[in-house]
Short mmCIF file of C-alpha atoms in Angstrom, two decimals:
data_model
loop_
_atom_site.label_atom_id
_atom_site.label_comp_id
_atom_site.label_asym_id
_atom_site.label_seq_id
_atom_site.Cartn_x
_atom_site.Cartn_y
_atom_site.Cartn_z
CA UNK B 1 83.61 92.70 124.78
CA UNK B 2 82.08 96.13 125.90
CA UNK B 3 80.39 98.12 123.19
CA UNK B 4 81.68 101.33 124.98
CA UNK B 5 83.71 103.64 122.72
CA UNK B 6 87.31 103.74 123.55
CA UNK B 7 89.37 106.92 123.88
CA UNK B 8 91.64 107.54 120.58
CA UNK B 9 94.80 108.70 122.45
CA UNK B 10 97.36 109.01 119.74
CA UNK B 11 98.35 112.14 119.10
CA UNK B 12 98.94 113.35 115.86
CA UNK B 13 98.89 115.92 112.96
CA UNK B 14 98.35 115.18 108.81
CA UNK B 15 101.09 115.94 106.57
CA UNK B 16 99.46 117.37 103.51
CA UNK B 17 100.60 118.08 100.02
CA UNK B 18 99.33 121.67 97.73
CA UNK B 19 99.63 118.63 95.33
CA UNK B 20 100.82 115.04 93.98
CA UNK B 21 104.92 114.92 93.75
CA UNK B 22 105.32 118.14 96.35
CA UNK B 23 107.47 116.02 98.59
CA UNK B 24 105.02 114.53 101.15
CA UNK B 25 106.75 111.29 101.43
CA UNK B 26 110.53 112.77 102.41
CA UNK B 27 108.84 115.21 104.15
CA UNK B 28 106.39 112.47 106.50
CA UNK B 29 110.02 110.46 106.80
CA UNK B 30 111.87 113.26 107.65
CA UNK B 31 109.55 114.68 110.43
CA UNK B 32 109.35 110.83 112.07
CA UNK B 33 113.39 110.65 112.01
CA UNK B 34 113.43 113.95 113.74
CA UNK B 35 111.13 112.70 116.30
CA UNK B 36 113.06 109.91 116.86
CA UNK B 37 116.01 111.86 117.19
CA UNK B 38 114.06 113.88 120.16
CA UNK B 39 113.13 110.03 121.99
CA UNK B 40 109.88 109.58 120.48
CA UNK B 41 107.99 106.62 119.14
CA UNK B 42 106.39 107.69 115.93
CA UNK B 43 103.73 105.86 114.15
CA UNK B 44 102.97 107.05 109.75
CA UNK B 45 99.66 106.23 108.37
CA UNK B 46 98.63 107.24 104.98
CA UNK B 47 95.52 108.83 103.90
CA UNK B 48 94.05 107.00 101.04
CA UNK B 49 94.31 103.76 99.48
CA UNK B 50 98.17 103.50 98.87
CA UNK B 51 100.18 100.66 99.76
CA UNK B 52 103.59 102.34 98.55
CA UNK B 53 104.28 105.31 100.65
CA UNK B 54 103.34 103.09 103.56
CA UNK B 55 106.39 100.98 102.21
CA UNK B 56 108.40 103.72 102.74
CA UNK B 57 107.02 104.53 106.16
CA UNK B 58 107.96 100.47 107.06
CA UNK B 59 111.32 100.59 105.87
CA UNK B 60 112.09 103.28 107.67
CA UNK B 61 110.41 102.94 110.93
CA UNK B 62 110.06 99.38 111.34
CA UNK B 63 106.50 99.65 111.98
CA UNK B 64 103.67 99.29 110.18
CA UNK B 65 101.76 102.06 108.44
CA UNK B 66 98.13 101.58 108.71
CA UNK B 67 95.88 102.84 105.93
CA UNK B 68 93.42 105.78 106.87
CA UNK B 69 90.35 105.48 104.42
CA UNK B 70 86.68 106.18 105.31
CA UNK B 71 85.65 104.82 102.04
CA UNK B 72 87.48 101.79 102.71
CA UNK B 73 87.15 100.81 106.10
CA UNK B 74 84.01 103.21 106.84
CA UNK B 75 83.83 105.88 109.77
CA UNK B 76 84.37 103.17 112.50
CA UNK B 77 87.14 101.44 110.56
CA UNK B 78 88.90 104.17 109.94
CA UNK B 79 88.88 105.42 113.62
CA UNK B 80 89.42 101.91 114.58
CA UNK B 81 92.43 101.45 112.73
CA UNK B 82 93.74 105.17 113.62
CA UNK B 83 93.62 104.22 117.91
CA UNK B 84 95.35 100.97 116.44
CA UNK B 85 98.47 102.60 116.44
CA UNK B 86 98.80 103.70 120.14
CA UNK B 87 100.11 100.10 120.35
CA UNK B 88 103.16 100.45 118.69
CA UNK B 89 104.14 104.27 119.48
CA UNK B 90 103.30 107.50 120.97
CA UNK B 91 102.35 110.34 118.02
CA UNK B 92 100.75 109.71 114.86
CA UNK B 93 102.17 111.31 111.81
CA UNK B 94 99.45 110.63 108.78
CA UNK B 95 100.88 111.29 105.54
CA UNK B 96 97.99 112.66 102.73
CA UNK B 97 96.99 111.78 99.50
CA UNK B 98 97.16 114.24 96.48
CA UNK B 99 96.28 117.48 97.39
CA UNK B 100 94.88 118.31 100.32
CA UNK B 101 91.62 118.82 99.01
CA UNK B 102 91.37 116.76 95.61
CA UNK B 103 88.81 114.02 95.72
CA UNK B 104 85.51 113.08 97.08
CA UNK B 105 87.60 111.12 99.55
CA UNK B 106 90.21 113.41 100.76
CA UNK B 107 92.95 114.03 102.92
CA UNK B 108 90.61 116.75 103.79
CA UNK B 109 87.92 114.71 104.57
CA UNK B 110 90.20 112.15 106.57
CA UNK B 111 91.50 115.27 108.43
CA UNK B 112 88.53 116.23 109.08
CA UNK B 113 87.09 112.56 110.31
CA UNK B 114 89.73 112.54 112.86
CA UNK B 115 89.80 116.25 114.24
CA UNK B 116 93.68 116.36 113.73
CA UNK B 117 95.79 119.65 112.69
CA UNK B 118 97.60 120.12 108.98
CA UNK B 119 100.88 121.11 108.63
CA UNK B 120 101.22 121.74 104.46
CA UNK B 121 103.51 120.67 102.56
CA UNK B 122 104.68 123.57 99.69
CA UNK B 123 106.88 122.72 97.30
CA UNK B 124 109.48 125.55 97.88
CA UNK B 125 111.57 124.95 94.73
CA UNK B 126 111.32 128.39 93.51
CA UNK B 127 109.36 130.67 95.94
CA UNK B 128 109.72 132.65 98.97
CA UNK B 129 106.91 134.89 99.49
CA UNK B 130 105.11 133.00 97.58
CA UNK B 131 105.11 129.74 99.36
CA UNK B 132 102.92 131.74 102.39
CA UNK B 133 100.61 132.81 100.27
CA UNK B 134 100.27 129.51 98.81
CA UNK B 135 99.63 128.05 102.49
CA UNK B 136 96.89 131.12 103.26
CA UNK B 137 94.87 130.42 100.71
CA UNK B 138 94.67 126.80 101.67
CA UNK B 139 94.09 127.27 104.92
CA UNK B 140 91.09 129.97 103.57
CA UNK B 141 89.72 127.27 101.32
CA UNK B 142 88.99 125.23 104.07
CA UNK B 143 86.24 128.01 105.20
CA UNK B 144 85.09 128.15 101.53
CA UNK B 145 84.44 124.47 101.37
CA UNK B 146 82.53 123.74 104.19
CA UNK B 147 85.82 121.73 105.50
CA UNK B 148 85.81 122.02 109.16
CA UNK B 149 89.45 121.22 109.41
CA UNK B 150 92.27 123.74 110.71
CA UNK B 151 95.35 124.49 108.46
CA UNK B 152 97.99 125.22 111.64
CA UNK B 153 101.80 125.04 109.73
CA UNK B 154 103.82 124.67 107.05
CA UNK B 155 106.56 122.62 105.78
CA UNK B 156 108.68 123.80 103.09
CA UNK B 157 109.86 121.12 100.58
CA UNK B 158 113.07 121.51 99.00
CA UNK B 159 113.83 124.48 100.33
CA UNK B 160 117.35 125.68 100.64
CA UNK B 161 118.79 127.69 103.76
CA UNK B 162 119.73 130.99 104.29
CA UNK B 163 118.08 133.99 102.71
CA UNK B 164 115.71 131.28 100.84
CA UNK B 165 114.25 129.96 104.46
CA UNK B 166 114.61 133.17 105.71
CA UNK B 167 112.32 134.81 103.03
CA UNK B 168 109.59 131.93 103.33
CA UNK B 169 109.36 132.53 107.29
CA UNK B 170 109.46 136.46 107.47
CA UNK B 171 106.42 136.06 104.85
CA UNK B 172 104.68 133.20 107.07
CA UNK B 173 101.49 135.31 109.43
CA UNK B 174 101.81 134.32 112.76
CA UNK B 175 98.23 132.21 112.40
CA UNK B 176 100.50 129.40 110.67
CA UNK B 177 103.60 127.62 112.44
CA UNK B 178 106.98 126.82 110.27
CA UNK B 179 107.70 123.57 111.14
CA UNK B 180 110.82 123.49 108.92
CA UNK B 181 112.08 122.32 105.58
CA UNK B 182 113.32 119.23 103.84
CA UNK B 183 116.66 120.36 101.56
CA UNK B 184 117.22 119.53 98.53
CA UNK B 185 119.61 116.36 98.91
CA UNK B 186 120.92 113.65 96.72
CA UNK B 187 119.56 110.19 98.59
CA UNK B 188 115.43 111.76 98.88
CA UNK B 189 114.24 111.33 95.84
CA UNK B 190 112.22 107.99 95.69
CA UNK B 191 112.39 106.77 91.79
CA UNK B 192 109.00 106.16 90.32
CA UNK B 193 107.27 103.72 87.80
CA UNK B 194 103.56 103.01 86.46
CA UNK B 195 101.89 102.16 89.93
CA UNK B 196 103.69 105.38 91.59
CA UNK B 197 107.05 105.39 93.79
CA UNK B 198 109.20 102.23 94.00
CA UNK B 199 108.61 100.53 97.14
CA UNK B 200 110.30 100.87 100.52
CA UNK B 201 111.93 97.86 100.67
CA UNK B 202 113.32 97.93 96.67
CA UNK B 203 114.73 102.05 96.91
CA UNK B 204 114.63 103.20 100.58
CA UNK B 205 115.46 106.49 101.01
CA UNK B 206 119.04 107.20 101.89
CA UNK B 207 119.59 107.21 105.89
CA UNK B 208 122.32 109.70 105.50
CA UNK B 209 120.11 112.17 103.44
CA UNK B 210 117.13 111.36 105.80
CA UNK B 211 119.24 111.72 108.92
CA UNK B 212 120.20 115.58 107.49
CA UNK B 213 116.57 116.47 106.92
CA UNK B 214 116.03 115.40 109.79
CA UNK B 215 117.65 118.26 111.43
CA UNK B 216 115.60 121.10 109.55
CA UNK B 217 112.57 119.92 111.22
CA UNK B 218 111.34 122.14 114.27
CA UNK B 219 109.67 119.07 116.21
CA UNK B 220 108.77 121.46 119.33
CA UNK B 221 106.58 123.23 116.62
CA UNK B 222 105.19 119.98 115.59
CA UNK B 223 104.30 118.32 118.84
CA UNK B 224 102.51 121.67 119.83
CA UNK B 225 100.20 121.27 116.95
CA UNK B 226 99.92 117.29 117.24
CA UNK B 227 96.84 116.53 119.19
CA UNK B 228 94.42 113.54 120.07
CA UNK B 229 91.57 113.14 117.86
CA UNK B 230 88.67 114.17 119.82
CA UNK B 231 87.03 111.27 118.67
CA UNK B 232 86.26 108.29 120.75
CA UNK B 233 87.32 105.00 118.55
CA UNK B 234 84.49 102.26 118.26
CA UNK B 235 85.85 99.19 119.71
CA UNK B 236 87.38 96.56 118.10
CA UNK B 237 85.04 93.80 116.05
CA UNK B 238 84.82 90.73 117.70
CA UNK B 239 87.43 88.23 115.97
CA UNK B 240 86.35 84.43 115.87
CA UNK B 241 89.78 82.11 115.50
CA UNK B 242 89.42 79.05 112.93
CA UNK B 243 91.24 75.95 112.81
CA UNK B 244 91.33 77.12 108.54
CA UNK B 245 95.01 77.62 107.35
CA UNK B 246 94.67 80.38 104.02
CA UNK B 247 97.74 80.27 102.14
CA UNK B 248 99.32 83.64 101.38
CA UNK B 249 101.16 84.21 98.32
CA UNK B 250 103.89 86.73 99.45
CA UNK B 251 106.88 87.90 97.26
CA UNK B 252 107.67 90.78 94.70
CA UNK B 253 105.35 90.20 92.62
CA UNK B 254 102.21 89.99 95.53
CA UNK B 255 103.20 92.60 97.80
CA UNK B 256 99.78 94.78 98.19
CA UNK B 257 98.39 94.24 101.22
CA UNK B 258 97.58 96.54 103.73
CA UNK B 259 98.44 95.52 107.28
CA UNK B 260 94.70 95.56 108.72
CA UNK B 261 94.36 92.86 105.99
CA UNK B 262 97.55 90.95 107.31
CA UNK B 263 96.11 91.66 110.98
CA UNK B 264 92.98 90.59 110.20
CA UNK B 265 93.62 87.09 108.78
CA UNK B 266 96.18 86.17 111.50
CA UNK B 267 93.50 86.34 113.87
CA UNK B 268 91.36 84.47 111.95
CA UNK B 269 92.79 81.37 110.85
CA UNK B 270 97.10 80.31 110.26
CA UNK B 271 98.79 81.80 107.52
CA UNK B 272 100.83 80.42 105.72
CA UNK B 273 103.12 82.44 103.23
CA UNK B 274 104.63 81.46 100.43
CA UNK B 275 106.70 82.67 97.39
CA UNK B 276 105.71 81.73 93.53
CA UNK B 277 108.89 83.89 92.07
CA UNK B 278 111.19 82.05 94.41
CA UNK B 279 109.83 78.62 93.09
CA UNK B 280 107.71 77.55 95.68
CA UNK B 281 105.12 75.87 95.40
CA UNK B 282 101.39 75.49 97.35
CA UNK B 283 101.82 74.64 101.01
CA UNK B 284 99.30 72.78 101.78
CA UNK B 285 96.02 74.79 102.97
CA UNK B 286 91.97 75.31 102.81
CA UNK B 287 92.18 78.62 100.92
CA UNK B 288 94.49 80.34 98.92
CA UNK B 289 95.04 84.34 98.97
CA UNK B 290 96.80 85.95 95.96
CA UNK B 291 97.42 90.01 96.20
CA UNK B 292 98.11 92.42 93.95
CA UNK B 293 101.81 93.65 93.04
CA UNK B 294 103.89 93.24 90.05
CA UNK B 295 103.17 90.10 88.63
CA UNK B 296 104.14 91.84 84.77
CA UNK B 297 107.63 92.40 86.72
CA UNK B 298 108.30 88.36 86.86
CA UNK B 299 106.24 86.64 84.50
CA UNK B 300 108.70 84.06 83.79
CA UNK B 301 108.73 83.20 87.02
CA UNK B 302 105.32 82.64 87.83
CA UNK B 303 104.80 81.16 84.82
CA UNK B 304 107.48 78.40 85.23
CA UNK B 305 106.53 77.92 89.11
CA UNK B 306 105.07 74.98 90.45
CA UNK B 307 102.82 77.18 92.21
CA UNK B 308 100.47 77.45 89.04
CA UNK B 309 99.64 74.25 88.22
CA UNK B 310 98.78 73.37 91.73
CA UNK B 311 96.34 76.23 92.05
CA UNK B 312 94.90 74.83 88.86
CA UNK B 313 94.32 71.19 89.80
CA UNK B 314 93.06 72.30 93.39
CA UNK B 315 90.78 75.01 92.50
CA UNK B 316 89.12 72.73 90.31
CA UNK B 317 88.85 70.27 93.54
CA UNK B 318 86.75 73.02 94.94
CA UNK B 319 89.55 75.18 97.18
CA UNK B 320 88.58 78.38 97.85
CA UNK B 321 91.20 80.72 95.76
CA UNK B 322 90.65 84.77 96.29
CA UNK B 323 93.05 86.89 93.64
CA UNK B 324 93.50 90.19 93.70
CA UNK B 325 94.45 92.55 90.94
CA UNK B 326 97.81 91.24 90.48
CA UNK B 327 96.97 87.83 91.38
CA UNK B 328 93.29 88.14 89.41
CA UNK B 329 95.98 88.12 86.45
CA UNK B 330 98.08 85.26 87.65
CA UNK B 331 94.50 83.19 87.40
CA UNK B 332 93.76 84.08 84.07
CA UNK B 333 94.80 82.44 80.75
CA UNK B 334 97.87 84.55 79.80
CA UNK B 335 99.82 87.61 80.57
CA UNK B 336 101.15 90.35 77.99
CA UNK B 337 103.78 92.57 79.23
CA UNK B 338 104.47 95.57 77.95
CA UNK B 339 107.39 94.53 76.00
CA UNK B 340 104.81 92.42 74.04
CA UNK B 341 105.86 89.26 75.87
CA UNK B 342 102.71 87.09 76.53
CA UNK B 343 103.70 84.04 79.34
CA UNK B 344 100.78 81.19 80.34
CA UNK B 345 99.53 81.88 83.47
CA UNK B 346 97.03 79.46 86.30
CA UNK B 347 94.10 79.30 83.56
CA UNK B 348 91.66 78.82 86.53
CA UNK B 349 90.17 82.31 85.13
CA UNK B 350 88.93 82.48 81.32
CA UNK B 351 90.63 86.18 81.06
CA UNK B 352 93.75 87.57 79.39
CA UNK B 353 95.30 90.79 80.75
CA UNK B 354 97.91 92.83 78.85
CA UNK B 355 99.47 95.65 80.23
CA UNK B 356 98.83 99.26 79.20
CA UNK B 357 100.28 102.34 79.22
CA UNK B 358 98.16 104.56 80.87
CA UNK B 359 96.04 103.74 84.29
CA UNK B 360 92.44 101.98 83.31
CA UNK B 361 91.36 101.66 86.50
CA UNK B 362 91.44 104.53 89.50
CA UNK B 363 89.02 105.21 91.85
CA UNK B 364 87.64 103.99 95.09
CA UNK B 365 85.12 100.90 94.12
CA UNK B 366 81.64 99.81 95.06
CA UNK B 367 80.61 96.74 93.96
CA UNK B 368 77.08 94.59 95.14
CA UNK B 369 76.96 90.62 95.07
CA UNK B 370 74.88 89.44 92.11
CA UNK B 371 74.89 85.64 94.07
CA UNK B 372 76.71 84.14 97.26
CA UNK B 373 80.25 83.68 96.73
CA UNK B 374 83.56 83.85 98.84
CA UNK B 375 83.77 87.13 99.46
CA UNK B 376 79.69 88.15 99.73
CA UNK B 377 76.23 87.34 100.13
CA UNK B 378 73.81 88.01 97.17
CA UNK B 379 72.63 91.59 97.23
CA UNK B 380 76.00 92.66 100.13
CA UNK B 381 77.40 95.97 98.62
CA UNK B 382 81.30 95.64 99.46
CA UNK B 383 83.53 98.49 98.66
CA UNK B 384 87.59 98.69 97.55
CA UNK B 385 89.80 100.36 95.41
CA UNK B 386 91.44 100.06 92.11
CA UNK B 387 94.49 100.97 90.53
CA UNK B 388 96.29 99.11 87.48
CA UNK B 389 97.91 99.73 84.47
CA UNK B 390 96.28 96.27 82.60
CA UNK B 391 93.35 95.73 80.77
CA UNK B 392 90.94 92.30 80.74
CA UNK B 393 89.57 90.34 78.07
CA UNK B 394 87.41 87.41 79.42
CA UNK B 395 85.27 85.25 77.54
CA UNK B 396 82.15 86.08 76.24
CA UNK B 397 80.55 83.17 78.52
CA UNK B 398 82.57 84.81 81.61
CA UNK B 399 80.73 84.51 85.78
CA UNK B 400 80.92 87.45 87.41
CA UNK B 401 79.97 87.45 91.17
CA UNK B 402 79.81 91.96 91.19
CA UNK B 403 78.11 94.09 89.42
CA UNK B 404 80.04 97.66 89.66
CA UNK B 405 78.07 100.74 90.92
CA UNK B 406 81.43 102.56 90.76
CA UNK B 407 84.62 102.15 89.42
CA UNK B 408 85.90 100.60 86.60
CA UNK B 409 86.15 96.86 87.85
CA UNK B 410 86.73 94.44 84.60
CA UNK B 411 84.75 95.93 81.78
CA UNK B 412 82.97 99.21 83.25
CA UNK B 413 79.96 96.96 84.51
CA UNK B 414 81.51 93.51 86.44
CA UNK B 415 84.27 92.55 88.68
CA UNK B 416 84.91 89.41 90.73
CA UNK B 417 85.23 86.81 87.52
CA UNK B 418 84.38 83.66 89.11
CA UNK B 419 85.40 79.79 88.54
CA UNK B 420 85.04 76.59 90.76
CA UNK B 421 85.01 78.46 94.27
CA UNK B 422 88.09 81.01 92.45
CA UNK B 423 87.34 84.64 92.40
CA UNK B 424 89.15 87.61 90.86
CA UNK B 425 88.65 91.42 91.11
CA UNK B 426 90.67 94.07 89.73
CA UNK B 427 89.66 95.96 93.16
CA UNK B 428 91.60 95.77 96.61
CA UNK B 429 89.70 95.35 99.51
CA UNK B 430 90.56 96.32 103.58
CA UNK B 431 90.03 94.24 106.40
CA UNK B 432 86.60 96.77 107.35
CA UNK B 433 85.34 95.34 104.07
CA UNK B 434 84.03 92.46 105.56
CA UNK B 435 85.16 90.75 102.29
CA UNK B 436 88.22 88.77 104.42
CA UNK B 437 85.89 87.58 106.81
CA UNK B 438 83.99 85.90 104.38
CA UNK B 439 86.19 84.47 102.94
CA UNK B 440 87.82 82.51 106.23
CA UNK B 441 84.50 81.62 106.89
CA UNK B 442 83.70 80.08 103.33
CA UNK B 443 86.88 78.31 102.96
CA UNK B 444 85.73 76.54 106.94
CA UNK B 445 82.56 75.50 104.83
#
């Protein structure tokens, strides 16, 4: 393997919001159906540590949507992953997160990373005139900021035709492109629940509405502005295959994992996938990986699955068992949904989670090793992301293997409650993280 830098050739351009709910998602489907439409490939990524707009961007395309994240994967990661995509199409449309400048980690900042244009997305509900001046004063912010990234066009979201389009793109200065509008159709709106948007696969958008977006999107505008990242992407980290088999829990209820992850740990060891809700149970394996999802969504499930006890009697046989989030709550004790219902769950973990109404944990995470364990050396600082809508109580006497230096983790201070060679965070880690490859290796040990 060379240690050259490789060109990134994908072009591409970053879909960005004013704000959350402006219509990124439709908009980032819409603009990939119209360049289908025109006999392009498109590839979506998403800014930020999502895994449900990237659902979207699945279902729709048929290709994966890799995650963008600097805090995640770091600067080479996330340039890594980004020339990733040249494999599977030919432009590169990289939906944000939030607003486009909200956060320490941005769409801004990712923007900005990877040297690629902006098109804004304006919610266009109720303005004309307005929505330009909206999109100037982004683009000026940029200067304000320090941001050295370059504001080129505008989207308008739910914007009817006629004299409403017309009045947006008389106002529009000729320093910012139109790239067209989304209408306001039955069929794209995505319905939403605690953890965001409903997932690809469970409320696709409808291909009839998506098909007439589609056709309000200028795509000769678009691929003017799309451009290679004048980056050059580090190459790719040297992957050693195993003869280990992990065991991949993979159903509705453990459906967070971002496809460097699922990349990653095919070409490390065999994985095999299986499905708790559907009644299946352990296949037989040297580790076991549990992701996050909706576990709360089929607790009676999981709790009368064969899967459970099995986990139980061989994590206490020393098998290496990694859950996360979701599946950190499948290892604990019990589960409370929010109904009030509380179900038995693994009990490999002394915890209890309940679920809450309001977020507890959202941030990016960084989180050092207080001792070795599957996932880090002693002193290794390993950083993730957290989002959940259930709180912890583990017992007083409770192992942690992290001690948070940001984020929330399990009670402000620890994540990674540890058992036997079991571990469960509330965070989400990427492949970059390093965390993966540990655990492969410790589960060959």
């Amino acid at each position: 393997m060379t240690d050259t830098p490789v060109p990134a050739d994908l072009p591409g351009l970053v879909l960005a919001g004013t704000a959350s709910g402006v219509g990124k998602t439709v908009a980032t489907l819409a603009v990939c159906r119209a360049l289908e439409r025109e006999g392009h490939t498109p590839v979506a990524a998403k800014a930020g540590p999502d895994f449900i707009d990237p659902s979207h961007h699945a279902a729709t395309l048929g290709r994966p949507s890799r995650t963008l994240d600097p805090w995640l994967a770091g600067d080479d990661g996330l340039e890594r992953t980004y020339a990733r995509g040249a494999t599977d199409g030919d432009v590169c449309v990289v939906e944000g997160m939030m607003g486009l400048y909200d956060g320490d980690v941005s769409t801004a900042a990712v923007a900005a990373k990877l040297d690629l244009p902006i098109v804004l997305v304006v919610d266009a509900t109720t303005g004309m005139e307005s929505i330009a001046a909206t999109a100037l004063g982004f683009r000026a912010y940029a200067d304000r900021m320090g941001y050295d990234v370059d504001v080129a066009g505008l989207l308008a979201a739910r914007a009817r035709g006629g004299r409403h389009e017309e009045g947006i793109k008389s106002a529009i200065p000729v320093e910012l492109h139109y790239v067209g509008r989304t209408p306001p159709l039955d069929g794209l709106e995505v319905p939403e629940r605690h953890l965001g948007l409903h997932c690809g696969d469970e409320s696709p958008v409808d291909d009839d509405a998506l098909d007439a977006a589609a056709r309000h999107v200028d795509t000769t505008e678009l691929l003017a502005l799309a451009r290679r990242p004048r980056v050059d992407a580090p190459p790719e980290r040297p992957v050693e295959s195993t003869d280990v088999t992990v065991a991949v829990a993979t159903d509705d209820a453990f459906r967070f994992v971002y496809p460097s992850v699922r990349e990653h740990l095919a070409a490390r060891a065999t994985v095999e996938p299986f499905a708790p809700v559907a009644g299946d149970d352990l296949p037989d394996c040297d580790a076991v990986y549990l992701p996050g999802g909706y576990p709360e969504r089929h607790t009676e499930a999981i709790a009368e699955s064969p899967t459970l006890s099995t986990i139980a009697e061989r994590a206490a046989d020393g098998l290496p068992v990694f859950g996360e989030c979701g599946g950190l709550m499948v290892l604990g004790e019990s589960l409370t949904t929010a109904e009030g219902e509380t179900y038995d769950m693994a009990g490999v973990l002394p915890v209890s989670t309940h679920l809450t109404e309001r977020p507890v944990g959202l941030d990016h995470v960084g989180l050092r090793a207080r001792h070795d364990s599957i996932l880090a050396s002693e002193g290794e600082t390993v950083r993730g992301h957290e989002f959940h809508y259930s709180a912890a109580t583990a017992a007083p006497d409770a192992r942690y293997a992290f001690e948070v230096v940001r984020g929330a983790g399990l009670d402000g201070a620890n994540d990674g409650l540890t058992e036997y060679r079991t571990l469960g965070t509330y965070t989400h880690f990427h492949a970059e993280s390093g965390a993966f490859d540990a655990f492969v290796e410790s589960a060959g040990r």
